[in-house]
Amino acid sequence: MKKTRLGRADLMVSQFCLGSMTWGTQTSEAEGHQQIDASLDAGINFIDTAEAYPVNPMNKENAGRTEEIIGNWFAKSGRRNDVVLATKVAGAGNYIRDGEEISSKTIREAVEGSLKRLQTDVIDLYQLHWPNRGSYMFRQNWSYDPSGQDRAATVAHMEDVFSALQGLVAEGKIRHFGLSNESAWGTMMWLQIAERMGAPRVQSIQNEYSLLCRLYDTDLAELGHNEDISLLAFSPLAVGFLTGKYQGGKIPEGSRMSINEKMGGRNSDRVLGAAQAYLDIATKHGLDPVHMSLAWCCQRPFPVIPIFGATTMAQLEHIIAGKDLVLEQDVLDDITAAHKSYPMPY
């Protein structure tokens, strides 16, 4: 498995990152532990989680269970040093702290909770799950309106967050800082204020990115290249649409769609046609669509690390089998043509 630098940090991580958001609901603790073992055997050393996980469903009762599962694996295996560990603090409207916004107070409280559940002394990458001011992610791009934002309040919030992060880095409880569901403007503000304050630099941004969701491709891609910000691409298989399992209106038992029919707003009247275009490209070139989708992410002209999730060991083994695929130019050309025909399916 190829290794890549995370942002400008002193961390070399695997080109693929193991997602964990189903561990504790759709995926049992034993299966989660098997996934970590198999991923490490395949050279994948990067695991992403969050205090809000698991999902499907996300609720107050389940929150933190995924971190506990990972912590139990650390305690059982003694292999904490073999893993680069990323987690996140939930933002405004969360169900963990009754909707409290991210602040220096909630960050410290959240870090202490995550460290306890994860049974570790340090978090390698600590991320803000979503901005307090709102985000155009999660299909909100269709009606996004930033006109109600207060720039001075946003700057004061960022300064407050950095005051907590500086302390936590000094105490050795977190190593690096990342964002999630952020914009180009927001990321540049975090970078500028960090530089002014001598605070931890943004190393990564975890946004949705796949063949079916390419909002990152313009302003954020330019920022990622010029500022050495790694995109941690979540849902690189488009919540399963790019596997082909939902074609023809199928809803496999135990799948995400069987639990969440709307698929977080992605289940549009355009999505199956768009997915079919990419499935046809894979067939034309004798490729597996899962392997093609992940390889495409890795070959973008800016830093990308896809975060894949696997509900089952069979899914994980299938993903790992394609970890070394490199797409030829004719495949990339066909993908470009399909994107122009289906630019925003959801």
Tab-separated table of C-alpha atoms in Angstrom:
chain	number	residue	atom	x	y	z
A	1	MET	CA	0.000	0.000	0.000
A	2	LYS	CA	1.388	3.359	-1.058
A	3	LYS	CA	2.060	5.863	1.725
A	4	THR	CA	1.472	9.594	1.474
A	5	ARG	CA	2.145	12.592	3.718
A	6	LEU	CA	-0.815	14.026	5.587
A	7	GLY	CA	-0.805	17.731	4.741
A	8	ARG	CA	2.519	19.158	5.905
A	9	ALA	CA	2.524	17.013	9.040
A	10	ASP	CA	5.189	14.542	10.081
A	11	LEU	CA	2.727	11.706	9.465
A	12	MET	CA	2.976	9.194	6.628
A	13	VAL	CA	-0.374	7.510	6.152
A	14	SER	CA	-1.678	4.851	3.788
A	15	GLN	CA	-3.242	5.998	0.513
A	16	PHE	CA	-6.543	4.497	1.742
A	17	CYS	CA	-8.122	5.313	5.106
A	18	LEU	CA	-10.336	2.836	6.950
A	19	GLY	CA	-13.678	4.358	7.917
A	20	SER	CA	-15.523	3.079	10.958
A	21	MET	CA	-18.909	4.778	11.072
A	22	THR	CA	-20.988	1.559	10.940
A	23	TRP	CA	-19.139	-0.130	13.799
A	24	GLY	CA	-21.618	-0.561	16.626
A	25	THR	CA	-24.773	-0.640	14.497
A	26	GLN	CA	-24.496	-2.418	11.143
A	27	THR	CA	-21.073	-3.868	11.993
A	28	SER	CA	-20.363	-5.711	15.244
A	29	GLU	CA	-17.388	-5.079	17.499
A	30	ALA	CA	-15.836	-8.425	16.530
A	31	GLU	CA	-16.150	-7.575	12.827
A	32	GLY	CA	-14.727	-4.101	13.423
A	33	HIS	CA	-11.688	-5.656	15.068
A	34	GLN	CA	-11.298	-8.081	12.169
A	35	GLN	CA	-11.384	-5.128	9.770
A	36	ILE	CA	-8.585	-3.348	11.629
A	37	ASP	CA	-6.438	-6.503	11.620
A	38	ALA	CA	-7.012	-7.128	7.910
A	39	SER	CA	-6.388	-3.487	7.002
A	40	LEU	CA	-3.079	-3.391	8.864
A	41	ASP	CA	-2.061	-6.623	7.149
A	42	ALA	CA	-2.772	-4.903	3.807
A	43	GLY	CA	-0.696	-1.840	4.730
A	44	ILE	CA	-3.602	0.447	5.684
A	45	ASN	CA	-2.540	2.249	8.855
A	46	PHE	CA	-5.011	5.158	8.909
A	47	ILE	CA	-8.373	4.918	10.767
A	48	ASP	CA	-11.031	7.622	10.890
A	49	THR	CA	-13.813	7.860	13.459
A	50	ALA	CA	-15.849	10.475	15.363
A	51	GLU	CA	-17.409	10.986	18.745
A	52	ALA	CA	-20.827	11.002	17.009
A	53	TYR	CA	-20.440	7.518	15.462
A	54	PRO	CA	-21.914	5.014	14.738
A	55	VAL	CA	-24.470	5.991	12.098
A	56	ASN	CA	-27.536	4.210	10.716
A	57	PRO	CA	-28.962	5.422	12.987
A	58	MET	CA	-27.099	8.347	14.543
A	59	ASN	CA	-28.473	9.097	17.986
A	60	LYS	CA	-27.491	10.043	21.507
A	61	GLU	CA	-27.766	6.453	22.745
A	62	ASN	CA	-25.213	5.115	20.241
A	63	ALA	CA	-22.832	8.090	20.218
A	64	GLY	CA	-19.276	7.119	21.178
A	65	ARG	CA	-19.764	3.395	20.636
A	66	THR	CA	-17.471	3.307	17.595
A	67	GLU	CA	-14.641	4.948	19.527
A	68	GLU	CA	-15.162	2.385	22.294
A	69	ILE	CA	-14.828	-0.456	19.770
A	70	ILE	CA	-11.537	0.968	18.499
A	71	GLY	CA	-10.343	1.526	22.059
A	72	ASN	CA	-11.094	-2.076	22.949
A	73	TRP	CA	-9.012	-3.177	19.953
A	74	PHE	CA	-6.087	-1.035	21.125
A	75	ALA	CA	-6.337	-2.550	24.611
A	76	LYS	CA	-6.590	-6.098	23.269
A	77	SER	CA	-3.933	-5.865	20.567
A	78	GLY	CA	-1.392	-3.509	22.125
A	79	ARG	CA	-0.876	-2.051	18.624
A	80	ARG	CA	-1.805	1.591	19.178
A	81	ASN	CA	1.512	2.725	17.678
A	82	ASP	CA	0.738	0.918	14.410
A	83	VAL	CA	-2.258	3.156	13.739
A	84	VAL	CA	-2.642	6.800	12.714
A	85	LEU	CA	-5.878	7.702	14.471
A	86	ALA	CA	-8.290	10.463	13.445
A	87	THR	CA	-11.476	11.475	15.236
A	88	LYS	CA	-13.831	14.468	15.294
A	89	VAL	CA	-15.723	16.795	17.613
A	90	ALA	CA	-19.408	17.233	16.746
A	91	GLY	CA	-20.592	20.728	15.860
A	92	ALA	CA	-23.656	22.881	16.390
A	93	GLY	CA	-26.931	20.977	16.661
A	94	ASN	CA	-25.292	17.765	17.855
A	95	TYR	CA	-27.140	15.365	20.137
A	96	ILE	CA	-24.139	14.715	22.373
A	97	ARG	CA	-24.001	18.036	24.230
A	98	ASP	CA	-27.578	19.151	23.589
A	99	GLY	CA	-26.688	21.054	20.449
A	100	GLU	CA	-23.775	23.042	21.872
A	101	GLU	CA	-21.551	24.695	19.281
A	102	ILE	CA	-17.850	23.938	18.967
A	103	SER	CA	-15.840	26.105	21.358
A	104	SER	CA	-12.709	25.901	23.481
A	105	LYS	CA	-14.872	24.430	26.257
A	106	THR	CA	-16.584	21.749	24.167
A	107	ILE	CA	-13.360	20.778	22.383
A	108	ARG	CA	-11.598	20.069	25.656
A	109	GLU	CA	-14.589	18.125	26.957
A	110	ALA	CA	-14.862	16.168	23.696
A	111	VAL	CA	-11.138	15.346	23.546
A	112	GLU	CA	-11.154	14.006	27.098
A	113	GLY	CA	-14.189	11.838	26.275
A	114	SER	CA	-12.654	10.509	23.074
A	115	LEU	CA	-9.328	9.700	24.736
A	116	LYS	CA	-11.137	7.715	27.412
A	117	ARG	CA	-13.282	5.770	24.943
A	118	LEU	CA	-10.336	5.171	22.594
A	119	GLN	CA	-8.129	4.044	25.502
A	120	THR	CA	-5.227	6.138	24.246
A	121	ASP	CA	-3.164	9.091	25.413
A	122	VAL	CA	-3.117	10.960	22.110
A	123	ILE	CA	-5.219	11.594	18.986
A	124	ASP	CA	-3.099	11.925	15.834
A	125	LEU	CA	-5.583	14.051	13.871
A	126	TYR	CA	-8.384	15.973	15.567
A	127	GLN	CA	-11.076	17.329	13.251
A	128	LEU	CA	-14.046	19.689	13.524
A	129	HIS	CA	-16.938	17.621	12.170
A	130	TRP	CA	-18.800	20.606	10.676
A	131	PRO	CA	-18.601	24.397	11.012
A	132	ASN	CA	-20.672	26.297	13.573
A	133	ARG	CA	-21.723	28.794	10.909
A	134	GLY	CA	-23.224	26.108	8.673
A	135	SER	CA	-22.025	24.374	5.533
A	136	TYR	CA	-23.021	23.835	1.921
A	137	MET	CA	-22.307	20.126	2.297
A	138	PHE	CA	-24.974	17.396	2.618
A	139	ARG	CA	-26.978	18.694	-0.367
A	140	GLN	CA	-27.314	22.153	1.171
A	141	ASN	CA	-25.384	23.510	-1.839
A	142	TRP	CA	-28.669	23.788	-3.763
A	143	SER	CA	-29.903	26.611	-1.534
A	144	TYR	CA	-26.774	27.739	0.325
A	145	ASP	CA	-26.993	31.335	1.601
A	146	PRO	CA	-24.013	32.728	3.542
A	147	SER	CA	-25.496	36.228	3.822
A	148	GLY	CA	-26.508	35.725	7.448
A	149	GLN	CA	-22.969	34.970	8.589
A	150	ASP	CA	-21.167	37.327	10.968
A	151	ARG	CA	-17.512	37.496	9.909
A	152	ALA	CA	-16.297	38.981	13.196
A	153	ALA	CA	-18.070	36.256	15.175
A	154	THR	CA	-16.546	33.583	12.952
A	155	VAL	CA	-13.035	34.993	13.469
A	156	ALA	CA	-13.581	35.171	17.241
A	157	HIS	CA	-14.786	31.555	17.208
A	158	MET	CA	-11.712	30.395	15.304
A	159	GLU	CA	-9.404	32.217	17.710
A	160	ASP	CA	-11.222	30.599	20.644
A	161	VAL	CA	-10.893	27.123	19.094
A	162	PHE	CA	-7.181	27.652	18.463
A	163	SER	CA	-6.655	28.626	22.096
A	164	ALA	CA	-7.923	25.178	23.089
A	165	LEU	CA	-6.018	23.351	20.358
A	166	GLN	CA	-2.751	25.024	21.343
A	167	GLY	CA	-3.192	23.819	24.903
A	168	LEU	CA	-4.120	20.287	23.883
A	169	VAL	CA	-1.101	20.010	21.576
A	170	ALA	CA	1.169	21.332	24.339
A	171	GLU	CA	-0.261	18.698	26.699
A	172	GLY	CA	0.378	15.960	24.132
A	173	LYS	CA	-3.298	15.026	23.813
A	174	ILE	CA	-3.608	15.806	20.093
A	175	ARG	CA	-0.932	16.000	17.414
A	176	HIS	CA	-2.551	17.632	14.384
A	177	PHE	CA	-5.672	19.542	13.384
A	178	GLY	CA	-8.112	19.017	10.523
A	179	LEU	CA	-11.455	20.263	9.232
A	180	SER	CA	-14.531	18.571	7.812
A	181	ASN	CA	-17.429	19.769	5.663
A	182	GLU	CA	-15.645	23.097	5.185
A	183	SER	CA	-15.459	25.632	2.371
A	184	ALA	CA	-12.487	27.254	0.653
A	185	TRP	CA	-13.063	30.550	2.484
A	186	GLY	CA	-13.396	28.824	5.833
A	187	THR	CA	-10.248	26.783	5.300
A	188	MET	CA	-8.214	29.837	4.307
A	189	MET	CA	-9.426	31.676	7.405
A	190	TRP	CA	-8.336	28.772	9.614
A	191	LEU	CA	-4.935	28.806	7.889
A	192	GLN	CA	-4.455	32.558	8.235
A	193	ILE	CA	-5.500	32.731	11.876
A	194	ALA	CA	-3.346	29.724	12.779
A	195	GLU	CA	-0.334	31.428	11.223
A	196	ARG	CA	-1.051	34.681	13.071
A	197	MET	CA	-1.526	32.915	16.421
A	198	GLY	CA	1.228	30.329	16.003
A	199	ALA	CA	-1.489	27.683	16.371
A	200	PRO	CA	-1.713	24.162	14.863
A	201	ARG	CA	-1.940	24.332	11.083
A	202	VAL	CA	-4.818	22.756	9.163
A	203	GLN	CA	-3.490	19.514	7.679
A	204	SER	CA	-6.621	18.047	6.123
A	205	ILE	CA	-10.230	18.617	5.161
A	206	GLN	CA	-12.708	15.758	5.230
A	207	ASN	CA	-15.393	16.461	2.629
A	208	GLU	CA	-17.599	14.230	0.524
A	209	TYR	CA	-15.958	13.372	-2.793
A	210	SER	CA	-16.612	10.722	-5.425
A	211	LEU	CA	-17.330	10.284	-9.122
A	212	LEU	CA	-20.893	11.379	-8.301
A	213	CYS	CA	-20.054	14.247	-5.937
A	214	ARG	CA	-17.342	16.612	-7.169
A	215	LEU	CA	-17.987	19.935	-5.424
A	216	TYR	CA	-14.332	19.910	-4.295
A	217	ASP	CA	-12.958	20.034	-7.839
A	218	THR	CA	-12.570	23.805	-8.224
A	219	ASP	CA	-11.723	26.255	-5.433
A	220	LEU	CA	-10.945	23.641	-2.786
A	221	ALA	CA	-8.805	21.591	-5.181
A	222	GLU	CA	-6.684	24.671	-5.886
A	223	LEU	CA	-6.404	25.361	-2.164
A	224	GLY	CA	-5.472	21.749	-1.444
A	225	HIS	CA	-2.671	21.833	-3.999
A	226	ASN	CA	-1.204	25.203	-3.081
A	227	GLU	CA	-1.556	24.892	0.693
A	228	ASP	CA	-0.754	21.175	1.024
A	229	ILE	CA	-4.117	20.307	2.525
A	230	SER	CA	-5.024	16.618	2.162
A	231	LEU	CA	-8.602	15.882	1.144
A	232	LEU	CA	-9.910	12.980	3.211
A	233	ALA	CA	-12.619	11.981	0.762
A	234	PHE	CA	-15.615	10.449	2.505
A	235	SER	CA	-18.190	8.383	0.601
A	236	PRO	CA	-15.797	7.726	-2.331
A	237	LEU	CA	-18.156	4.956	-3.455
A	238	ALA	CA	-21.124	7.358	-3.303
A	239	VAL	CA	-22.734	5.522	-0.367
A	240	GLY	CA	-22.753	2.342	-2.443
A	241	PHE	CA	-24.249	3.678	-5.688
A	242	LEU	CA	-20.934	3.161	-7.495
A	243	THR	CA	-20.868	-0.521	-6.551
A	244	GLY	CA	-23.930	-1.150	-8.736
A	245	LYS	CA	-25.871	-2.830	-5.951
A	246	TYR	CA	-28.799	-0.391	-6.194
A	247	GLN	CA	-29.206	-0.546	-9.991
A	248	GLY	CA	-32.632	-1.567	-11.198
A	249	GLY	CA	-34.217	-0.314	-7.988
A	250	LYS	CA	-32.693	-3.080	-5.864
A	251	ILE	CA	-32.406	-2.512	-2.113
A	252	PRO	CA	-30.228	-5.298	-0.653
A	253	GLU	CA	-31.112	-6.436	2.849
A	254	GLY	CA	-28.884	-4.769	5.441
A	255	SER	CA	-27.712	-2.099	2.996
A	256	ARG	CA	-27.661	1.590	3.848
A	257	MET	CA	-30.721	2.220	1.670
A	258	SER	CA	-32.660	-0.418	3.576
A	259	ILE	CA	-32.160	1.762	6.663
A	260	ASN	CA	-32.118	5.235	5.081
A	261	GLU	CA	-34.301	5.348	1.952
A	262	LYS	CA	-33.324	8.915	1.006
A	263	MET	CA	-29.594	8.153	1.442
A	264	GLY	CA	-29.021	11.576	2.990
A	265	GLY	CA	-30.602	13.312	-0.002
A	266	ARG	CA	-28.533	11.394	-2.561
A	267	ASN	CA	-31.328	9.119	-3.817
A	268	SER	CA	-32.434	11.408	-6.647
A	269	ASP	CA	-34.141	10.566	-9.927
A	270	ARG	CA	-30.786	11.141	-11.676
A	271	VAL	CA	-28.432	9.073	-9.577
A	272	LEU	CA	-28.954	5.593	-11.035
A	273	GLY	CA	-28.413	6.846	-14.572
A	274	ALA	CA	-25.216	8.605	-13.552
A	275	ALA	CA	-23.996	5.553	-11.649
A	276	GLN	CA	-24.702	3.379	-14.704
A	277	ALA	CA	-22.455	5.568	-16.849
A	278	TYR	CA	-19.514	4.772	-14.576
A	279	LEU	CA	-20.466	1.114	-14.245
A	280	ASP	CA	-20.434	0.936	-18.048
A	281	ILE	CA	-16.953	2.478	-18.153
A	282	ALA	CA	-15.693	-0.137	-15.706
A	283	THR	CA	-17.221	-2.913	-17.821
A	284	LYS	CA	-15.782	-1.483	-21.040
A	285	HIS	CA	-12.257	-1.521	-19.621
A	286	GLY	CA	-12.528	-4.802	-17.710
A	287	LEU	CA	-12.341	-3.096	-14.315
A	288	ASP	CA	-14.189	-3.594	-11.074
A	289	PRO	CA	-16.266	-0.430	-10.433
A	290	VAL	CA	-15.269	-0.283	-6.761
A	291	HIS	CA	-11.579	-0.477	-7.617
A	292	MET	CA	-11.989	2.046	-10.432
A	293	SER	CA	-13.781	4.542	-8.190
A	294	LEU	CA	-11.135	4.435	-5.463
A	295	ALA	CA	-8.212	4.498	-7.914
A	296	TRP	CA	-9.715	7.564	-9.597
A	297	CYS	CA	-9.752	9.393	-6.258
A	298	CYS	CA	-6.098	8.595	-5.698
A	299	GLN	CA	-5.127	9.925	-9.142
A	300	ARG	CA	-6.665	13.373	-8.812
A	301	PRO	CA	-4.267	16.325	-9.397
A	302	PHE	CA	-4.403	17.400	-5.743
A	303	PRO	CA	-3.832	15.482	-2.481
A	304	VAL	CA	-6.607	12.938	-1.851
A	305	ILE	CA	-6.925	10.070	0.621
A	306	PRO	CA	-10.230	8.186	0.163
A	307	ILE	CA	-11.949	7.005	3.339
A	308	PHE	CA	-13.753	3.769	2.559
A	309	GLY	CA	-16.238	2.012	4.772
A	310	ALA	CA	-17.063	-1.681	4.785
A	311	THR	CA	-20.071	-3.092	6.566
A	312	THR	CA	-18.755	-6.640	6.182
A	313	MET	CA	-15.399	-8.391	5.927
A	314	ALA	CA	-16.281	-9.515	2.406
A	315	GLN	CA	-16.651	-5.879	1.345
A	316	LEU	CA	-13.348	-4.983	2.980
A	317	GLU	CA	-11.505	-7.840	1.271
A	318	HIS	CA	-12.951	-6.769	-2.068
A	319	ILE	CA	-11.741	-3.185	-1.595
A	320	ILE	CA	-8.257	-4.275	-0.506
A	321	ALA	CA	-7.913	-6.451	-3.610
A	322	GLY	CA	-7.866	-3.312	-5.774
A	323	LYS	CA	-5.548	-1.173	-3.658
A	324	ASP	CA	-2.745	-1.030	-6.240
A	325	LEU	CA	-4.842	-0.242	-9.337
A	326	VAL	CA	-3.650	2.656	-11.528
A	327	LEU	CA	-6.061	3.836	-14.220
A	328	GLU	CA	-4.905	4.327	-17.814
A	329	GLN	CA	-5.553	7.610	-19.623
A	330	ASP	CA	-8.314	6.166	-21.791
A	331	VAL	CA	-10.269	5.257	-18.655
A	332	LEU	CA	-9.746	8.747	-17.246
A	333	ASP	CA	-10.922	10.259	-20.538
A	334	ASP	CA	-14.128	8.219	-20.437
A	335	ILE	CA	-14.701	9.304	-16.832
A	336	THR	CA	-14.312	12.957	-17.834
A	337	ALA	CA	-16.887	12.523	-20.596
A	338	ALA	CA	-19.345	10.880	-18.192
A	339	HIS	CA	-18.888	13.674	-15.673
A	340	LYS	CA	-19.800	16.271	-18.303
A	341	SER	CA	-22.978	14.314	-19.061
A	342	TYR	CA	-23.908	13.820	-15.387
A	343	PRO	CA	-22.278	16.738	-13.519
A	344	MET	CA	-24.383	16.841	-10.329
A	345	PRO	CA	-26.665	13.832	-9.906
A	346	TYR	CA	-27.528	14.803	-6.299
